[in-house]
């Protein structure tokens, strides 16, 4: 599925002294078969942008479509139209920052059933979808009947993500899903997302502050600064713009800075850096 | 001289007999309460360590390994169930000295939005001093120098909600700094920040450590932030599993994976290069060291 944004703007507190443009003139095509990362410093507009992608925030102007169908309609809508829009927007799942704070049910399984339940699925279907989603995030069977409040931090995070996966979105957006996790928890979660992306062909849109994880997992990177999209391209292309990235408060992965400093150009991962270095120093 | 000393401290979170009691407790007290179903396990098990005045210390470990529980023992937010913690030779259990302890050990937490209370930056920084009934002229001076200390003087009259995450955390550091602490504990204070914010906060605390001799204890999941530490403790399941200088810790190699840690990128690169047969010393963790090691290869 393709999410298309045409001349999208978003303004907080319009018409007041507090007026702030959070997203200006965004033109993008997202989704497809891509693992896309959105990077940008705090306040650059990333979170506003992703909230518009599944209908949580309505653009001040411009249009957002899924495969050509608009996800916002002006004017007063009847019940049927509202329902149709809601269903349409369910094709895109959004996982907020620290999603584990939103766990609320008595058991892990019930919590993950909540989404499919709201979509009107039968009890059997809810459970089936919830079990599949929990399996996808690597949650073992023995967790299912536990209270979401007695499992570990990393497990909570993954259960909360399963809650969105259970709605079977075609595009999955995650806002800093690894924030606060320990290194092992981070890499486990990213590996799960990668696997889900590859096996189910679900497009991933990842908002992240970690240049290292972006370089390792994304195939496309969009950089935002001061409400504008300033860089958009393949991961290699974007990280080749080190000066621009540093100017907007970001940077390149440490290994990339290192290979540049010894005249070996850009790399994205430790493995790539090692290969380049071996080519030069391997036969010394 | 040791500034903080923990001797065989263990801690168990309070357990309540029934759920109602737990729910009530949760509502009325801000002390952490655990679910009665999760009873039993000690959060800290016989931890013994010493922190010297002026040290830059890092604590690493998985989520749930006991890092934050331990940190809360350093300024009497929690008291050990067994064992003793001394801060500047004061037992943290001595109730009448609790404010002396909290003045000398300040804490900065993870979420910048949960620890700023003032509606103007300098008012926020003054909050702690006002609570101690410090004369207002003195407050003015202390706030000014605290904001200078974290490089935020230009923002004294700003509303905190106009600041970036990194700036908010520096304001939080200034609030602690205004109390003239001997030690600042950072409990994952950079976890929610963007790369620039992370750099700003770490550079600020490193400077306070070097220039003012303030002891820094930093709990973090970012391996790169620990490379300049004097000493690292790695916690696992409530115990100290490893301790040493950054070079000692990271040269443990894959043993770190089992403790949920990861290699910092430059060390990782050096490790892979060694495996591929390059002669790179085991203790290379900084970029300039790796650069040097590669140059040495050329000379041979």
CSV table of N, CA and C in Angstrom, one decimal, chain B residues 147-237:
chain,number,residue,atom,x,y,z
B,147,UNK,N,22.9,28.1,36.1
B,147,UNK,CA,22.6,28.1,34.7
B,147,UNK,C,23.8,28.3,33.9
B,148,UNK,N,24.8,29.1,34.4
B,148,UNK,CA,26.1,29.2,33.7
B,148,UNK,C,26.8,27.9,33.6
B,149,UNK,N,26.7,27.2,34.7
B,149,UNK,CA,27.4,25.9,34.8
B,149,UNK,C,26.9,24.9,33.7
B,150,UNK,N,25.6,25.0,33.3
B,150,UNK,CA,25.1,24.1,32.3
B,150,UNK,C,25.0,24.7,30.9
B,151,UNK,N,25.5,26.0,30.8
B,151,UNK,CA,25.4,26.7,29.5
B,151,UNK,C,24.1,27.1,29.1
B,152,UNK,N,23.2,27.4,30.1
B,152,UNK,CA,21.8,27.8,29.8
B,152,UNK,C,21.5,29.2,30.2
B,153,UNK,N,22.5,30.1,30.5
B,153,UNK,CA,22.3,31.4,31.0
B,153,UNK,C,21.3,32.2,30.1
B,154,UNK,N,21.5,32.0,28.8
B,154,UNK,CA,20.6,32.8,27.8
B,154,UNK,C,19.2,32.5,27.9
B,155,UNK,N,18.9,31.4,28.5
B,155,UNK,CA,17.5,30.9,28.6
B,155,UNK,C,16.8,31.1,29.9
B,156,UNK,N,17.4,31.9,30.8
B,156,UNK,CA,16.9,32.1,32.2
B,156,UNK,C,15.4,32.5,32.2
B,157,UNK,N,15.0,33.3,31.3
B,157,UNK,CA,13.6,33.8,31.3
B,157,UNK,C,12.7,33.1,30.3
B,158,UNK,N,13.2,32.0,29.8
B,158,UNK,CA,12.3,31.2,28.8
B,158,UNK,C,11.3,30.4,29.6
B,159,UNK,N,10.2,30.0,28.9
B,159,UNK,CA,9.3,29.0,29.4
B,159,UNK,C,9.9,27.7,29.1
B,160,UNK,N,10.0,26.7,30.0
B,160,UNK,CA,10.6,25.4,29.7
B,160,UNK,C,10.0,24.7,28.5
B,161,UNK,N,8.7,25.0,28.2
B,161,UNK,CA,8.2,24.2,27.1
B,161,UNK,C,8.6,24.7,25.7
B,162,UNK,N,9.4,25.8,25.8
B,162,UNK,CA,10.0,26.2,24.5
B,162,UNK,C,11.4,25.6,24.3
B,163,UNK,N,11.9,24.8,25.2
B,163,UNK,CA,13.2,24.2,25.1
B,163,UNK,C,13.2,22.8,24.5
B,164,UNK,N,14.3,22.5,23.9
B,164,UNK,CA,14.5,21.1,23.4
B,164,UNK,C,14.7,20.2,24.5
B,165,UNK,N,14.6,18.9,24.3
B,165,UNK,CA,14.8,17.9,25.3
B,165,UNK,C,16.2,18.0,26.0
B,166,UNK,N,17.2,18.2,25.2
B,166,UNK,CA,18.6,18.3,25.8
B,166,UNK,C,18.7,19.6,26.7
B,167,UNK,N,18.0,20.6,26.3
B,167,UNK,CA,18.0,21.9,27.1
B,167,UNK,C,17.2,21.7,28.4
B,168,UNK,N,16.1,21.0,28.3
B,168,UNK,CA,15.3,20.7,29.5
B,168,UNK,C,16.1,19.9,30.5
B,169,UNK,N,16.8,18.9,30.0
B,169,UNK,CA,17.6,18.1,30.9
B,169,UNK,C,18.8,18.9,31.5
B,170,UNK,N,19.3,19.8,30.8
B,170,UNK,CA,20.4,20.7,31.3
B,170,UNK,C,19.8,21.6,32.4
B,171,UNK,N,18.5,22.0,32.2
B,171,UNK,CA,17.9,22.8,33.3
B,171,UNK,C,17.7,22.0,34.5
B,172,UNK,N,17.3,20.7,34.3
B,172,UNK,CA,17.1,19.8,35.4
B,172,UNK,C,18.5,19.6,36.2
B,173,UNK,N,19.6,19.5,35.4
B,173,UNK,CA,20.9,19.4,36.0
B,173,UNK,C,21.2,20.7,36.8
B,174,UNK,N,20.8,21.9,36.2
B,174,UNK,CA,21.0,23.1,36.9
B,174,UNK,C,20.3,23.2,38.2
B,175,UNK,N,19.1,22.6,38.2
B,175,UNK,CA,18.3,22.6,39.5
B,175,UNK,C,19.0,21.8,40.6
B,176,UNK,N,19.7,20.8,40.2
B,176,UNK,CA,20.5,20.0,41.1
B,176,UNK,C,21.8,20.8,41.5
B,177,UNK,N,22.4,21.4,40.5
B,177,UNK,CA,23.6,22.1,40.7
B,177,UNK,C,23.5,23.2,41.6
B,178,UNK,N,22.3,23.9,41.6
B,178,UNK,CA,22.1,25.1,42.4
B,178,UNK,C,22.2,24.7,43.9
B,179,UNK,N,22.0,23.4,44.2
B,179,UNK,CA,22.1,23.0,45.6
B,179,UNK,C,23.5,22.7,46.0
B,180,UNK,N,24.5,23.0,45.2
B,180,UNK,CA,25.9,22.7,45.4
B,180,UNK,C,26.1,21.3,45.9
B,181,UNK,N,25.7,20.3,45.0
B,181,UNK,CA,25.9,18.9,45.4
B,181,UNK,C,27.3,18.4,45.2
B,182,UNK,N,27.6,17.3,45.9
B,182,UNK,CA,28.9,16.7,45.7
B,182,UNK,C,28.8,15.7,44.6
B,183,UNK,N,27.6,15.2,44.4
B,183,UNK,CA,27.4,14.1,43.4
B,183,UNK,C,26.1,14.3,42.7
B,184,UNK,N,26.1,14.0,41.4
B,184,UNK,CA,24.9,14.0,40.6
B,184,UNK,C,24.7,12.6,40.0
B,185,UNK,N,23.5,12.1,40.2
B,185,UNK,CA,23.2,10.7,39.7
B,185,UNK,C,22.2,10.9,38.5
B,186,UNK,N,22.6,10.4,37.4
B,186,UNK,CA,21.8,10.5,36.2
B,186,UNK,C,21.2,9.1,35.9
B,187,UNK,N,19.9,9.1,36.1
B,187,UNK,CA,19.2,7.8,35.8
B,187,UNK,C,18.6,7.8,34.4
B,188,UNK,N,19.4,7.3,33.5
B,188,UNK,CA,19.0,7.3,32.1
B,188,UNK,C,18.5,8.6,31.6
B,189,UNK,N,19.3,9.7,32.0
B,189,UNK,CA,18.8,11.0,31.6
B,189,UNK,C,19.0,11.4,30.1
B,190,UNK,N,19.6,10.5,29.4
B,190,UNK,CA,19.7,10.8,27.9
B,190,UNK,C,18.8,9.9,27.1
B,191,UNK,N,18.1,9.0,27.7
B,191,UNK,CA,17.3,8.0,27.0
B,191,UNK,C,16.3,8.6,26.0
B,192,UNK,N,15.8,9.7,26.3
B,192,UNK,CA,14.7,10.2,25.4
B,192,UNK,C,15.2,11.4,24.5
B,193,UNK,N,16.5,11.6,24.5
B,193,UNK,CA,17.0,12.7,23.7
B,193,UNK,C,17.5,12.4,22.3
B,194,UNK,N,17.6,13.4,21.5
B,194,UNK,CA,18.1,13.2,20.1
B,194,UNK,C,19.7,13.3,20.3
B,195,UNK,N,20.4,13.0,19.2
B,195,UNK,CA,21.8,12.9,19.3
B,195,UNK,C,22.5,14.2,19.8
B,196,UNK,N,22.0,15.3,19.4
B,196,UNK,CA,22.6,16.6,19.9
B,196,UNK,C,22.3,16.7,21.4
B,197,UNK,N,21.1,16.5,21.8
B,197,UNK,CA,20.7,16.6,23.2
B,197,UNK,C,21.5,15.7,24.1
B,198,UNK,N,21.8,14.5,23.6
B,198,UNK,CA,22.6,13.5,24.3
B,198,UNK,C,24.0,14.1,24.5
B,199,UNK,N,24.5,14.6,23.4
B,199,UNK,CA,25.9,15.1,23.5
B,199,UNK,C,25.9,16.3,24.5
B,200,UNK,N,24.9,17.2,24.4
B,200,UNK,CA,24.9,18.4,25.2
B,200,UNK,C,24.9,18.0,26.7
B,201,UNK,N,24.1,17.0,27.1
B,201,UNK,CA,24.0,16.6,28.5
B,201,UNK,C,25.3,16.0,28.9
B,202,UNK,N,25.8,15.1,28.1
B,202,UNK,CA,27.0,14.4,28.5
B,202,UNK,C,28.2,15.3,28.6
B,203,UNK,N,28.3,16.2,27.7
B,203,UNK,CA,29.4,17.2,27.7
B,203,UNK,C,29.3,18.1,29.0
B,204,UNK,N,28.1,18.4,29.3
B,204,UNK,CA,27.9,19.3,30.5
B,204,UNK,C,28.3,18.5,31.8
B,205,UNK,N,27.8,17.3,31.9
B,205,UNK,CA,28.2,16.6,33.2
B,205,UNK,C,29.7,16.3,33.2
B,206,UNK,N,30.3,16.0,32.1
B,206,UNK,CA,31.7,15.7,32.1
B,206,UNK,C,32.5,16.9,32.5
B,207,UNK,N,32.0,18.1,32.1
B,207,UNK,CA,32.7,19.3,32.5
B,207,UNK,C,32.5,19.6,34.0
B,208,UNK,N,31.3,19.4,34.5
B,208,UNK,CA,31.1,19.6,35.9
B,208,UNK,C,32.0,18.7,36.7
B,209,UNK,N,32.2,17.5,36.2
B,209,UNK,CA,33.1,16.5,36.9
B,209,UNK,C,34.5,17.0,36.9
B,210,UNK,N,35.0,17.4,35.7
B,210,UNK,CA,36.4,17.8,35.6
B,210,UNK,C,36.7,19.2,36.3
B,211,UNK,N,35.8,20.2,36.1
B,211,UNK,CA,36.1,21.5,36.6
B,211,UNK,C,35.7,21.7,38.0
B,212,UNK,N,34.6,21.1,38.5
B,212,UNK,CA,34.2,21.3,39.8
B,212,UNK,C,34.4,20.1,40.7
B,213,UNK,N,34.9,19.0,40.1
B,213,UNK,CA,35.1,17.8,40.9
B,213,UNK,C,33.8,17.1,41.5
B,214,UNK,N,32.7,17.4,40.8
B,214,UNK,CA,31.5,16.8,41.2
B,214,UNK,C,31.5,15.3,40.8
B,215,UNK,N,31.2,14.4,41.7
B,215,UNK,CA,31.1,13.0,41.4
B,215,UNK,C,29.9,12.8,40.5
B,216,UNK,N,30.1,12.0,39.4
B,216,UNK,CA,29.0,11.7,38.5
B,216,UNK,C,28.7,10.2,38.5
B,217,UNK,N,27.5,9.8,38.7
B,217,UNK,CA,27.1,8.4,38.6
B,217,UNK,C,26.1,8.3,37.5
B,218,UNK,N,26.4,7.7,36.4
B,218,UNK,CA,25.5,7.7,35.2
B,218,UNK,C,25.0,6.3,34.9
B,219,UNK,N,23.7,6.2,34.9
B,219,UNK,CA,23.1,4.9,34.5
B,219,UNK,C,22.7,5.1,33.1
B,220,UNK,N,23.1,4.2,32.2
B,220,UNK,CA,22.8,4.4,30.8
B,220,UNK,C,22.7,3.1,30.1
B,221,UNK,N,22.1,3.1,28.9
B,221,UNK,CA,22.1,2.0,28.0
B,221,UNK,C,22.9,2.3,26.8
B,222,UNK,N,23.5,3.5,26.7
B,222,UNK,CA,24.4,3.9,25.6
B,222,UNK,C,25.8,3.6,25.9
B,223,UNK,N,26.3,2.5,25.3
B,223,UNK,CA,27.7,2.1,25.6
B,223,UNK,C,28.7,3.2,25.3
B,224,UNK,N,28.4,4.0,24.2
B,224,UNK,CA,29.4,5.1,23.9
B,224,UNK,C,29.6,6.1,25.0
B,225,UNK,N,28.5,6.3,25.8
B,225,UNK,CA,28.6,7.3,26.9
B,225,UNK,C,29.5,6.8,28.0
B,226,UNK,N,29.9,5.5,28.0
B,226,UNK,CA,30.7,5.0,29.2
B,226,UNK,C,32.2,5.0,28.9
B,227,UNK,N,32.6,5.4,27.7
B,227,UNK,CA,34.0,5.2,27.3
B,227,UNK,C,35.0,6.1,28.1
B,228,UNK,N,34.5,7.2,28.5
B,228,UNK,CA,35.4,8.1,29.3
B,228,UNK,C,35.2,7.9,30.8
B,229,UNK,N,34.5,7.0,31.2
B,229,UNK,CA,34.2,6.8,32.7
B,229,UNK,C,35.5,6.3,33.4
B,230,UNK,N,35.6,6.6,34.7
B,230,UNK,CA,36.7,6.1,35.4
B,230,UNK,C,36.5,4.7,35.8
B,231,UNK,N,35.2,4.3,35.9
B,231,UNK,CA,34.9,2.9,36.4
B,231,UNK,C,33.5,2.6,36.0
B,232,UNK,N,33.3,1.3,35.7
B,232,UNK,CA,32.0,0.8,35.3
B,232,UNK,C,31.5,-0.3,36.2
B,233,UNK,N,30.3,-0.3,36.7
B,233,UNK,CA,29.7,-1.5,37.3
B,233,UNK,C,28.6,-2.0,36.4
B,234,UNK,N,28.6,-3.3,36.2
B,234,UNK,CA,27.5,-3.9,35.4
B,234,UNK,C,26.7,-4.7,36.3
B,235,UNK,N,25.4,-4.4,36.4
B,235,UNK,CA,24.5,-5.1,37.3
B,235,UNK,C,23.7,-6.2,36.5
B,236,UNK,N,23.4,-7.3,37.2
B,236,UNK,CA,22.6,-8.4,36.6
B,236,UNK,C,21.9,-9.1,37.7
B,237,UNK,N,20.5,-9.1,37.5
B,237,UNK,CA,19.7,-9.7,38.5
B,237,UNK,C,19.9,-9.3,39.9
